[in-house]
XYZ file of C-alpha atoms in Angstrom:
613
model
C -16.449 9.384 -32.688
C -16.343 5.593 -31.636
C -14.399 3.981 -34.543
C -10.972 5.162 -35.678
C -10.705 3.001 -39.283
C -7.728 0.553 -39.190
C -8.252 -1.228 -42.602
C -4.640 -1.256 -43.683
C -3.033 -0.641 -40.851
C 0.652 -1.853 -41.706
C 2.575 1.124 -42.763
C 4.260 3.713 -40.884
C 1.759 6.117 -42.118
C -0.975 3.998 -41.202
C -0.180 3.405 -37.644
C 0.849 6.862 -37.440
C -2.680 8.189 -38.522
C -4.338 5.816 -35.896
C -2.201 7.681 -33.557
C -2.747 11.319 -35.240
C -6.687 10.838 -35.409
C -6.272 9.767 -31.214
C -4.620 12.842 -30.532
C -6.345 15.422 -32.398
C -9.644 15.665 -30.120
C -6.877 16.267 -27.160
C -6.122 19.434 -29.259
C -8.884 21.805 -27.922
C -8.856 20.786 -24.551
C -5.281 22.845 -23.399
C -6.303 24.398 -19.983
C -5.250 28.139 -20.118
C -5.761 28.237 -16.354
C -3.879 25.628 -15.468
C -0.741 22.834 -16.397
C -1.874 20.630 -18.855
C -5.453 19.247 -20.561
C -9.060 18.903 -18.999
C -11.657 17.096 -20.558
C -13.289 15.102 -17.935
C -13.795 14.798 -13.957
C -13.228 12.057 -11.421
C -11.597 11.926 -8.180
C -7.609 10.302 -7.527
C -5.675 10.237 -4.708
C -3.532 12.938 -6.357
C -5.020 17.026 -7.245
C -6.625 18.312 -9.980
C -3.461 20.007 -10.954
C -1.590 16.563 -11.206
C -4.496 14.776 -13.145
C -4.251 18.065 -15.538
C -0.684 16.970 -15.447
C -1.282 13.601 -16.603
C -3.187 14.529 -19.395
C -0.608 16.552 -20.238
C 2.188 14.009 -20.699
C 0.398 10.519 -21.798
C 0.130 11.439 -24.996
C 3.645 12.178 -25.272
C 4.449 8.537 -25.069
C 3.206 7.952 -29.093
C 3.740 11.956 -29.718
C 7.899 11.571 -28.885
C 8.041 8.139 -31.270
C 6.970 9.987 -33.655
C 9.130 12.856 -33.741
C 12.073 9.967 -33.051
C 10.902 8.612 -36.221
C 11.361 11.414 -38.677
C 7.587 12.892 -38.290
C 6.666 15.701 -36.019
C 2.814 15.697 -34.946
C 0.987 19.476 -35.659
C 0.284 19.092 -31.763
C 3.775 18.988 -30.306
C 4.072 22.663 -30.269
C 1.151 23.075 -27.963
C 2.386 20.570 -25.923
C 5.831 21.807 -25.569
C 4.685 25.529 -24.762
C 3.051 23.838 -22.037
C 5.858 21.713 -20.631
C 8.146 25.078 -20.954
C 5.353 26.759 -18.706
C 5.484 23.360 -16.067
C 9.382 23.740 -16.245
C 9.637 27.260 -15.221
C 9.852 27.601 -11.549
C 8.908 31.050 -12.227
C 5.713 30.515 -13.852
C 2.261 30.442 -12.395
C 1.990 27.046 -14.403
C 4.784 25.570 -12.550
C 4.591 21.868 -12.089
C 5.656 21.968 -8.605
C 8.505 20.371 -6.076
C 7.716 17.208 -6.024
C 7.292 14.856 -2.596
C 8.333 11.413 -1.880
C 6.148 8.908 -3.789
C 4.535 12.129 -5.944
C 2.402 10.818 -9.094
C 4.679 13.232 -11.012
C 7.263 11.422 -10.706
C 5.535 8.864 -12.943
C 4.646 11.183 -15.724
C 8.467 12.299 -15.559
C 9.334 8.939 -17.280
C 8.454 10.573 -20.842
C 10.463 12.662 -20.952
C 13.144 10.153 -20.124
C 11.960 8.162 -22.980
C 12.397 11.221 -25.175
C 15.952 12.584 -24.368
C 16.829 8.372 -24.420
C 15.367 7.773 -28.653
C 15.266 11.379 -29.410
C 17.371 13.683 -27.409
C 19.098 15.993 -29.675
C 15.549 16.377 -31.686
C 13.763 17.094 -28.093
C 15.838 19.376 -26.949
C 16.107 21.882 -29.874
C 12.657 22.915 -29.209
C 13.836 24.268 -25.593
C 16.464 26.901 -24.949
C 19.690 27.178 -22.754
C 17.751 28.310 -19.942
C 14.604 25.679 -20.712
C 16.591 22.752 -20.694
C 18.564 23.694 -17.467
C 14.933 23.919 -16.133
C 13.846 20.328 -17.692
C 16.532 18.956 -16.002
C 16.560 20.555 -12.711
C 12.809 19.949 -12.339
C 14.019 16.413 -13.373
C 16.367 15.728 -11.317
C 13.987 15.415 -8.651
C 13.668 11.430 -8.798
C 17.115 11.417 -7.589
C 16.457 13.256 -4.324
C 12.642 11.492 -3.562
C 11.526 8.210 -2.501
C 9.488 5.803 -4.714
C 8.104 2.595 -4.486
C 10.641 -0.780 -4.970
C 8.459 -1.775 -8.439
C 8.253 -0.345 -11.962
C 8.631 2.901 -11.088
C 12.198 2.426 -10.216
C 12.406 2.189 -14.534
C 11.173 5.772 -14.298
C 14.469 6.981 -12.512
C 16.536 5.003 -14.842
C 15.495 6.770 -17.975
C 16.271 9.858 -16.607
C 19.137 9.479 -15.515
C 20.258 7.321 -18.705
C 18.616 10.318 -20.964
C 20.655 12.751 -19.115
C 23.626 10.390 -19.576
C 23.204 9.879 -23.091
C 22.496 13.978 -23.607
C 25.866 15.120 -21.335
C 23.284 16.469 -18.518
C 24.650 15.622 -14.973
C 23.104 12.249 -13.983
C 23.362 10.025 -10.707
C 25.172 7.047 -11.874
C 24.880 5.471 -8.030
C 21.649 5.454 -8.297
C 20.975 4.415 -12.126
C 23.120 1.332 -10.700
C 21.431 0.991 -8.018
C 18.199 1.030 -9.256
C 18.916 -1.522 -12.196
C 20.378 -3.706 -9.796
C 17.101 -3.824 -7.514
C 15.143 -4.196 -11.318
C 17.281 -6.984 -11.868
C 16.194 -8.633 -8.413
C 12.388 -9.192 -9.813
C 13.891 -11.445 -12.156
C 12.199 -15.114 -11.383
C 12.592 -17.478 -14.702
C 11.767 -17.320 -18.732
C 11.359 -14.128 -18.795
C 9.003 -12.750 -15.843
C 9.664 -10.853 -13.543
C 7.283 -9.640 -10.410
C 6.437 -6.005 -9.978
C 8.318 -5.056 -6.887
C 5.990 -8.089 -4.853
C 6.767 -11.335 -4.728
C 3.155 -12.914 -5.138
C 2.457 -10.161 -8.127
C 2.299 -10.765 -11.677
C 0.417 -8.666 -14.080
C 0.735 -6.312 -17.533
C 3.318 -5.067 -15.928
C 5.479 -7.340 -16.327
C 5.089 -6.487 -19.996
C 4.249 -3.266 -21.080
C 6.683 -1.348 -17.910
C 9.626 -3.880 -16.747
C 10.170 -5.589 -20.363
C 9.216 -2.005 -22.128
C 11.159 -0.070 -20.393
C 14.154 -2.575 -20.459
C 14.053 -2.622 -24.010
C 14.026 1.324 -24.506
C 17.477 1.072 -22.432
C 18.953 -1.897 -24.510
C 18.042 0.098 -27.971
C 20.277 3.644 -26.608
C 22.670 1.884 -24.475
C 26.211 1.107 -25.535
C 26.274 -2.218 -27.496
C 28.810 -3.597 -24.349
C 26.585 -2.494 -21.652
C 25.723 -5.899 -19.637
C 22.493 -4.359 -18.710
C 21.381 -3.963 -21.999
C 22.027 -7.386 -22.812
C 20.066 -8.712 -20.290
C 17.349 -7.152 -20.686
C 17.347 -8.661 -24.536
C 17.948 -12.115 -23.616
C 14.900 -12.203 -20.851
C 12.737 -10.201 -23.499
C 13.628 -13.185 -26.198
C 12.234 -15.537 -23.566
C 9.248 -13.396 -22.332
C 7.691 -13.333 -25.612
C 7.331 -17.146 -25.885
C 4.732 -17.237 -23.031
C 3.407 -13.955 -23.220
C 2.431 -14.592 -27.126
C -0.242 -16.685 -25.755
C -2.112 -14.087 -24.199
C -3.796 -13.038 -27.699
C -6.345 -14.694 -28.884
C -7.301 -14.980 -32.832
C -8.960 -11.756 -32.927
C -6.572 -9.949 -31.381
C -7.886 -9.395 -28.005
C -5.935 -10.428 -25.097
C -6.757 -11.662 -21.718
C -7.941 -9.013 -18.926
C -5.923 -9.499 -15.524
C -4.906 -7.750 -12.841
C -5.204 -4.222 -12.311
C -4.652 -0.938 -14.913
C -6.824 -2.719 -17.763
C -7.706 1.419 -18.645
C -4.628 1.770 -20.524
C -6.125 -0.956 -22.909
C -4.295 -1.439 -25.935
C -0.893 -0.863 -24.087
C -0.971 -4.698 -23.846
C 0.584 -5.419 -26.695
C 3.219 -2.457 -26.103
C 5.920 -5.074 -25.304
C 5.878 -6.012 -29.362
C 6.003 -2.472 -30.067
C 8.887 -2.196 -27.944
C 10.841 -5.116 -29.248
C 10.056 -3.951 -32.562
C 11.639 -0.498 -31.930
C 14.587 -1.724 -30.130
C 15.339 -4.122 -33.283
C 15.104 -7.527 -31.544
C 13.101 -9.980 -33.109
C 11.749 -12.066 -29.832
C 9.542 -13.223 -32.246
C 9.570 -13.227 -36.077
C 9.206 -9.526 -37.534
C 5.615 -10.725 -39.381
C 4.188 -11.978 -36.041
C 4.676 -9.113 -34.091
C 3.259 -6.873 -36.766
C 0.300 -8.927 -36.887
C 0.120 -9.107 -33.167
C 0.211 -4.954 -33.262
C -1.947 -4.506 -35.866
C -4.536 -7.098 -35.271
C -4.644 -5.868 -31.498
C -5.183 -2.163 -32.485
C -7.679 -3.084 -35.054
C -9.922 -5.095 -32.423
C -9.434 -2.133 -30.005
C -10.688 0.265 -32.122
C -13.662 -1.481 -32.802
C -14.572 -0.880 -28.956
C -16.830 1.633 -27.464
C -13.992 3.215 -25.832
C -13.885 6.984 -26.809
C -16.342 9.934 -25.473
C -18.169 11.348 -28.676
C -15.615 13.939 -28.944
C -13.172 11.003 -29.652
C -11.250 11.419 -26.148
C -10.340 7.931 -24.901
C -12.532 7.488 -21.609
C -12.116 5.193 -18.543
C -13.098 2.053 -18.762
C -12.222 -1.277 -20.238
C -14.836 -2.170 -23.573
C -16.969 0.863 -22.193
C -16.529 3.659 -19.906
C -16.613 2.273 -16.472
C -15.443 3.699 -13.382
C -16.875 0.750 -11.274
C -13.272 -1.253 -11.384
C -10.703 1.272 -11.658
C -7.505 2.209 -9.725
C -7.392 5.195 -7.262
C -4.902 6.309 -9.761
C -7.349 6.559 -12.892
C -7.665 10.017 -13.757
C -9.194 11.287 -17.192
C -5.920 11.442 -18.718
C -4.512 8.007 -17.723
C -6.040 6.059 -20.442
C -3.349 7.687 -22.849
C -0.775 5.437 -21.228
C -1.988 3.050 -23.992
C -0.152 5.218 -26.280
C 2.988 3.366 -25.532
C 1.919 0.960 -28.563
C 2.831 3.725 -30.910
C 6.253 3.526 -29.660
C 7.504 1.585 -33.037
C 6.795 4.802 -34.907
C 9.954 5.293 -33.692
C 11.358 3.204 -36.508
C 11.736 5.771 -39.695
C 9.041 5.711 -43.069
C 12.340 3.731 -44.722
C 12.953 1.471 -42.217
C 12.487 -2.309 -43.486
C 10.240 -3.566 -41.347
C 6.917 -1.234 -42.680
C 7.574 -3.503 -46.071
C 6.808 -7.165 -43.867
C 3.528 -9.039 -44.753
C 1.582 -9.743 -41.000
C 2.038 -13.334 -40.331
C -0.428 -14.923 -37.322
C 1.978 -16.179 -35.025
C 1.169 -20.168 -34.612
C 0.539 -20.427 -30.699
C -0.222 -23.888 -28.496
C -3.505 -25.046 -26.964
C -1.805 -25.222 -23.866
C 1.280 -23.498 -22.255
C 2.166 -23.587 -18.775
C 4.192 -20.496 -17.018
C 5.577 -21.909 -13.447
C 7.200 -18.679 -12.940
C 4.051 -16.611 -13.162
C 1.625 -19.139 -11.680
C -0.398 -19.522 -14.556
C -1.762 -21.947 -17.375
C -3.008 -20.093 -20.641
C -5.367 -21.698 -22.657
C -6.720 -21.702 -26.206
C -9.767 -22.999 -27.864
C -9.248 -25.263 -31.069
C -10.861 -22.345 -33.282
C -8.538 -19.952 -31.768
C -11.671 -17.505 -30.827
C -11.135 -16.913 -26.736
C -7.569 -17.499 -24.493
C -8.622 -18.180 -20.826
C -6.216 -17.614 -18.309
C -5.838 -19.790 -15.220
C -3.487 -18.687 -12.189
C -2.885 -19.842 -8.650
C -0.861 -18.602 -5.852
C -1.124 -14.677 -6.800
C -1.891 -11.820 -4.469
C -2.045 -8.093 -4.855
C -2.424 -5.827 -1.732
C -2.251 -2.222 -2.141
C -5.017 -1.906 -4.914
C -8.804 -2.124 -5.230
C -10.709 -4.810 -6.442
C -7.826 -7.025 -6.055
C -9.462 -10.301 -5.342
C -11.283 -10.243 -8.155
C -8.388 -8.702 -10.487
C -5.988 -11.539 -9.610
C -7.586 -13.857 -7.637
C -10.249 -16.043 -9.592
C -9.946 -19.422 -11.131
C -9.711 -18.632 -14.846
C -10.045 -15.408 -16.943
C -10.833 -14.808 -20.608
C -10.227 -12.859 -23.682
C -13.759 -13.092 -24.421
C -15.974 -12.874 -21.210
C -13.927 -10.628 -18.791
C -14.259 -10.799 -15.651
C -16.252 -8.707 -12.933
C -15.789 -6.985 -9.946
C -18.070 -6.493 -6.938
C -20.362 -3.534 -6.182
C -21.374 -4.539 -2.830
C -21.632 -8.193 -0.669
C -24.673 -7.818 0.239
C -25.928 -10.225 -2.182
C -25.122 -12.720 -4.865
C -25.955 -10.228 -7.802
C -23.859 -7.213 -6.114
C -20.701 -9.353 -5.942
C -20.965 -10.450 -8.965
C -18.498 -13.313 -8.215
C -18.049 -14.872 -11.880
C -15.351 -17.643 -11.772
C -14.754 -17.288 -8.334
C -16.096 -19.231 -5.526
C -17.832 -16.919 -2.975
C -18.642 -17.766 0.556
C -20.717 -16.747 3.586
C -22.257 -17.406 6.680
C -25.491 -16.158 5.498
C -27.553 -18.019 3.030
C -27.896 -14.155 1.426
C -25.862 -11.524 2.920
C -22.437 -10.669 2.976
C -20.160 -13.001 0.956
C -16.059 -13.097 0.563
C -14.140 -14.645 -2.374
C -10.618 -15.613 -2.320
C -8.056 -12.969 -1.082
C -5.287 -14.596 0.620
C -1.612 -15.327 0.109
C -2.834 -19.308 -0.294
C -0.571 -22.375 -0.682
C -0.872 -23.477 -4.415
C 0.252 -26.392 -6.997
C 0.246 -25.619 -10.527
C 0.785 -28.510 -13.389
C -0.232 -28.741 -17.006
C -3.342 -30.565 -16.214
C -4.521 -29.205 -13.007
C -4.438 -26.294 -10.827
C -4.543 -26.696 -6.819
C -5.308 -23.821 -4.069
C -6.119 -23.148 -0.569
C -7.935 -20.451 1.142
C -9.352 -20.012 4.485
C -12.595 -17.864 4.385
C -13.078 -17.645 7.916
C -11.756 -19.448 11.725
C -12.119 -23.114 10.937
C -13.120 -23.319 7.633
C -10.389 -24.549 5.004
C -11.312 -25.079 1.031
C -8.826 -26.901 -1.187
C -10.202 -26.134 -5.129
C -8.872 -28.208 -7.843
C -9.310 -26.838 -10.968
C -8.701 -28.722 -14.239
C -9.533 -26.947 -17.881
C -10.567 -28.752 -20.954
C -10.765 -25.295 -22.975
C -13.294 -23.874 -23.255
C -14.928 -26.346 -20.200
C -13.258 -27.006 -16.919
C -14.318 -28.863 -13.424
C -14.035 -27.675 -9.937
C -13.153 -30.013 -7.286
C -13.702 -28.100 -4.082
C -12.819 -29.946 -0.836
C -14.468 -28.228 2.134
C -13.762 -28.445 5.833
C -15.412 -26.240 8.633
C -16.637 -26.211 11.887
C -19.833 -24.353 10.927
C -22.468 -24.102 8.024
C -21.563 -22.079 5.439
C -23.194 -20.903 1.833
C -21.135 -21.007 -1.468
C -22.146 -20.014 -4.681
C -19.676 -21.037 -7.383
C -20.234 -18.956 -10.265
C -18.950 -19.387 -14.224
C -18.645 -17.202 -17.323
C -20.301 -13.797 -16.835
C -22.683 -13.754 -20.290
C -23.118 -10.373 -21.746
C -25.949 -9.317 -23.108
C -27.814 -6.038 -24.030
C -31.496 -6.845 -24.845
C -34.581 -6.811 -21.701
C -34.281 -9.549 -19.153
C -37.577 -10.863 -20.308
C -36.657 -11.442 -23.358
C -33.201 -12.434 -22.644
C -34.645 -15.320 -20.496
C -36.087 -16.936 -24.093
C -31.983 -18.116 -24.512
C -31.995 -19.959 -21.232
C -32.151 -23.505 -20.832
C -32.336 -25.032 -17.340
C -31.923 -28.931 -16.710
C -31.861 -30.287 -13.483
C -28.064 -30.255 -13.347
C -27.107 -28.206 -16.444
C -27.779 -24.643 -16.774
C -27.049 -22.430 -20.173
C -27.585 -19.676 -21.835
C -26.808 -17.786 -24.760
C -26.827 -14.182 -26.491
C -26.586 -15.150 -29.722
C -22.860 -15.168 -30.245
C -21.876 -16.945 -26.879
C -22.839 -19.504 -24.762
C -22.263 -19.870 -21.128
C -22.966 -22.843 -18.577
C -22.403 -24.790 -15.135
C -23.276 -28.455 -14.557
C -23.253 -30.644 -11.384
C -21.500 -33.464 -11.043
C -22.515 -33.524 -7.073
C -26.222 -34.154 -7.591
C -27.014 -31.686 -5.092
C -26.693 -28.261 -5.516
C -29.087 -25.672 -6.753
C -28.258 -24.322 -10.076
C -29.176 -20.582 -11.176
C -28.883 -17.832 -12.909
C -27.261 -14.539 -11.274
C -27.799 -11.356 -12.804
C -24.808 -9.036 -12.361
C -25.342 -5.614 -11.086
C -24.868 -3.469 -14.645
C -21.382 -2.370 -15.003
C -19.959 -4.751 -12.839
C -18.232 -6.444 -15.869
C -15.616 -4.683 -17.288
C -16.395 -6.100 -21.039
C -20.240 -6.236 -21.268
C -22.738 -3.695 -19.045
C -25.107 -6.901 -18.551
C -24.514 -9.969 -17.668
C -26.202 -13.287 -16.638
C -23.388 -15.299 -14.707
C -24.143 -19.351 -13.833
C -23.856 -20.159 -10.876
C -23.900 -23.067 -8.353
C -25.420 -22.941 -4.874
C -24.665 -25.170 -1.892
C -24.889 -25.130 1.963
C -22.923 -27.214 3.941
C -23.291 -28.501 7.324
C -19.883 -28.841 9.786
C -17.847 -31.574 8.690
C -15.810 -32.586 5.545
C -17.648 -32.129 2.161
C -16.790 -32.831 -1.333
C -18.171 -30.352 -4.716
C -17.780 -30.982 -8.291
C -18.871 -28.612 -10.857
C -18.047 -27.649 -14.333
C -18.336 -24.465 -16.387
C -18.045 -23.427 -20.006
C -17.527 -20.322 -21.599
C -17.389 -20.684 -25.618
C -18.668 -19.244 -29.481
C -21.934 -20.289 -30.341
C -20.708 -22.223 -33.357
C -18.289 -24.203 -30.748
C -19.452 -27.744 -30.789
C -19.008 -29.199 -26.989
C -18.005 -32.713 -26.720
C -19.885 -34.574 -23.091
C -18.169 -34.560 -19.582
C -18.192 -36.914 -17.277
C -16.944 -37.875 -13.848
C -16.038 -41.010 -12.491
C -14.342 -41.874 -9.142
C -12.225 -44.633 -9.536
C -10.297 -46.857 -6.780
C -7.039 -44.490 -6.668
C -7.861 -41.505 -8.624
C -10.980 -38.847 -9.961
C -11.372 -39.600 -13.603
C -12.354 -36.150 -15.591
C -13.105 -36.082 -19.732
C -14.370 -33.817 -22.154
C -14.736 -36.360 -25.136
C -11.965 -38.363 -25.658
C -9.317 -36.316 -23.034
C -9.043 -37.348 -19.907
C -7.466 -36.258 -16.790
C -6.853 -38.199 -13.431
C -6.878 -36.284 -10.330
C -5.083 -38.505 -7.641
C -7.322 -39.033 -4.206
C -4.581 -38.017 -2.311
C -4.289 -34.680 -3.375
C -8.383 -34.625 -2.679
C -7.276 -35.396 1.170
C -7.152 -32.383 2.956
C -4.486 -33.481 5.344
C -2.382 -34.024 1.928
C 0.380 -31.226 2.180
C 0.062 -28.915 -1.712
């Protein structure tokens, strides 16, 4: 199985069979020697018997909207025999006490969701005894420490199900812990997951999904609730722009195996009845979104949903990606929650009519769209993740798109193992061993241009400047060091899946322009210094996270001790895209940049180091 057909996927019914024909090939995988589903292997930082866990409750997160909906899926009885046996302290199958910061703890948060949209229908299928059991197993989340992020959303479901369902709850803490929500709040609508210099999905399909789940079962006076409305209604002006015409949105930051759980936030807003945007856009947003996702080669040929991003990958994934994790993605099916008679299945899709350009101070970033509406690139500054792997390249790099991915390093040892695509790498050998940016680094963000600092290593400082003209941008990079160093700057990461040889037919090389193509897209770097050494890099396979292969352009340079000045550009863009000629011009107070008739003036005192960003 690699397609699941999405034709006419508007109605209840259809949506619902994308999610039936997900969950069947789960069906036959029910471990009868232990607490949930195995269908794969791969190592976590949590057991076996959690990961079989996992598995276990993923797929609850589209199976429950369903049954909240007026549908129960043929599955849910397996299932439920199996959270019965995880319930029962008793039972060899018993999920376990838990400990402080336990990966259980996460999975917990479905059942929340259920007893919150569908608690009388959820708990009929459990006895006296089997629901004193659910809840005392639980309860747990009250008595355990977790982390200060989005898990703190996984206490306050339980406790509001058990509110809403007259099971003892901890109201302290379900205050407590919306409170400390509340205090990731920045501006129009973002919030930061738990860190203050970390912005991701999270922000959308846990913090705003979550919120909304509350606002739809809370009391219409509870102040909560409200808020978490009013800062969805403004989320969903910015966060719109992350899909591109096709559907696809932008890959960032970490947890890109749950997939089509980007677009969850819609599905939630859709569910809770509040229409942050029109009814018809979101529908076309979820539709459009699961119709490009199934297109993807992302199931095993059993039809089981496997780790990975456009293809099963392992090379970029959280210590926290088990077999089963992918499933979280079944949070999109939350608006089956909505009943077969519900008005909104009878809305026409209408594509939602989003700018070229939209700046989002609170989240350090600049989203970008070309004029065909084909690829959204993603530009941030100032953002840092620590605990995770891969993190640099996850959150770090100058721009990210919808189309091209990005990549993450296999090794340093060499240009093609770190794969550094839109990132500027540096070392001390001219071959060995080089670092991109990972550093919480002073930053300026404005609708034109983005600004950042880094400091690679003792006495060397690099201011880059990075202004887009969708789907081309330059790179100022102002370098200061007290010792000779190697950069390669590095562009779009080109997929292709044909032999090198032949591949190297589609590649064009100019003294100071370098491009290539596949076919369908086109990728290039030019420089506008007049002396550095232009090539192609060839990504170690599977370092990309949307094609296997890839061919990134890239930008060499040594520089001596002393203060040193590097302009590139880069373009990532369709085949059919027509790309008007950039130039570069210093003038007597300011850089002049254009990409046919738009211009951009960088001032010369922000390209002084000593100048303060």
């Amino acid at each position: 199985m690699n397609k699941v057909e999405t034709m006419n996927a508007t109605s209840r019914k259809d949506i619902a069979d994308i999610l039936e024909k997900l969950a069947d090939p789960l069906l036959p995988h029910f471990d009868q020697d232990g607490p949930g589903l195995k269908f794969d292997t791969g190592g976590t930082h949590y057991s076996e018997k959690t990961r079989q866990m996992e598995a276990l409750f993923r797929p609850l997160w589209g199976i429950v909207p369903l049954l909240a909906g007026g549908t129960e899926y043929k599955g849910l009885e397996s299932f439920i025999g199996k959270l019965k046996d995880g319930f029962n302290p008793k039972h060899p199958h018993y999920f376990g006490e838990t400990n402080d910061y336990d990966q259980r703890l996460v999975e917990m948060a479905v059942i929340g969701l259920a007893l919150c949209i569908c608690g009388d229908k959820w708990l009929s299928y459990f006895s006296e005894l089997e629901q004193k059991q659910l809840h005392a197993w639980l309860n747990q989340i009250n008595e355990r420490n977790i982390p200060r992020n989005n898990w703190l959303f996984f206490r306050i479901l339980i406790n509001h199900g058990f509110r809403l369902n007259g099971l003892a709850y901890d109201a302290a803490r379900l205050k407590e812990d919306l409170e400390t929500v509340h205090s990731f709040y920045r501006s129009e609508g973002w919030y930061v997951d738990g860190y203050p210099d970390q912005v991701d999905y999270y922000v959308a399909f846990a913090l705003h999904f979550y919120g909304l789940v509350y606002a739809k079962t809370a009391v219409e006076e509870d102040p909560d609730a409200k808020i978490f409305i009013e800062r969805s209604k403004e989320f969903a002006q910015s966060f719109a722009c992350f899909f591109d015409g096709n559907g696809a949105a932008v890959p960032f930051g970490r947890s890109m195996t749950y997939r089509f759980s980007q677009v969850a936030f819609f599905s939630a807003a859709i569910f809770a009845e509040v229409e942050v945007l029109p009814y018809a856009e979101m529908k076309w947003l979820v539709v459009q979104h699961l119709k490009h996702w199934m297109k993807q080669r992302i199931f095993s040929h059993e039809g089981l949903l496997t780790v990975g991003y456009y293809y099963r990958n392992q090379v970029y994934t959280e210590g926290y990606n088990a077999f089963g994790s992918p499933y979280w993605a079944f949070k999109t099916f939350l608006l089956l929650g909505l009943p077969e008679d519900h008005p909104f299945w009878l809305i026409p899709e209408k594509a939602p009519s989003l700018p070229e350009k939209k700046l989002i101070a609170p989240a350090r970033m600049l989203v970008t769209r070309d004029q065909s509406n084909h690829q959204v690139q993603l530009y941030t500054v100032g953002l840092h993740c620590e605990p995770h792997t891969h993190c640099d390249a996850k959150y770090e790099k100058f721009v990210y798109s919808s189309v091209f991915g990005f990549s993450v390093s296999k090794g340093q040892l060499n240009l093609r193992q770190g794969a550094y695509d839109n990132t500027l790498a540096v070392s001390l050998d001219p071959e060995r061993y080089y670092k991109m940016r990972y550093e919480k680094s002073a930053y300026q963000i404005t609708e034109n241009y983005l600004a950042t600092e880094w400091h690679p290593y003792d006495g060397v400082k690099i201011r880059s400047i990075i202004v887009p003209f969708t789907p081309f941008h330059f790179r100022i990079h102002l370098v200061e060091t007290d010792k000779t160093i190697y950069l390669a700057d590095g562009g779009f990461a080109l997929g292709f899946d044909i032999d090198g040889a032949d591949m190297q037919k589609n590649m064009v090389m100019e003294p100071e322009h370098f491009k290539v193509n596949n076919g369908e897209h086109q990728a290039g770097v030019l420089d506008f210094s007049h002396h550095s050494q232009l090539e192609f890099v060839y990504g170690e396979p599977n370092s990309n996270i949307i094609s296997q292969q890839t061919y990134i352009p890239t930008a060499r340079d040594h520089v001596a001790p002393g203060k040193h000045i590097l302009i590139h550009g880069f373009y990532g863009a369709m085949m059919e895209d027509t790309l008007a000629e950039p130039s570069c011009s210093m003038e007597e107070n300011a850089v002049v940049l254009s990409v046919g008739p738009n211009k951009v003036s960088i001032p010369k005192l922000l390209l002084d180091l000593e100048t303060k960003i």
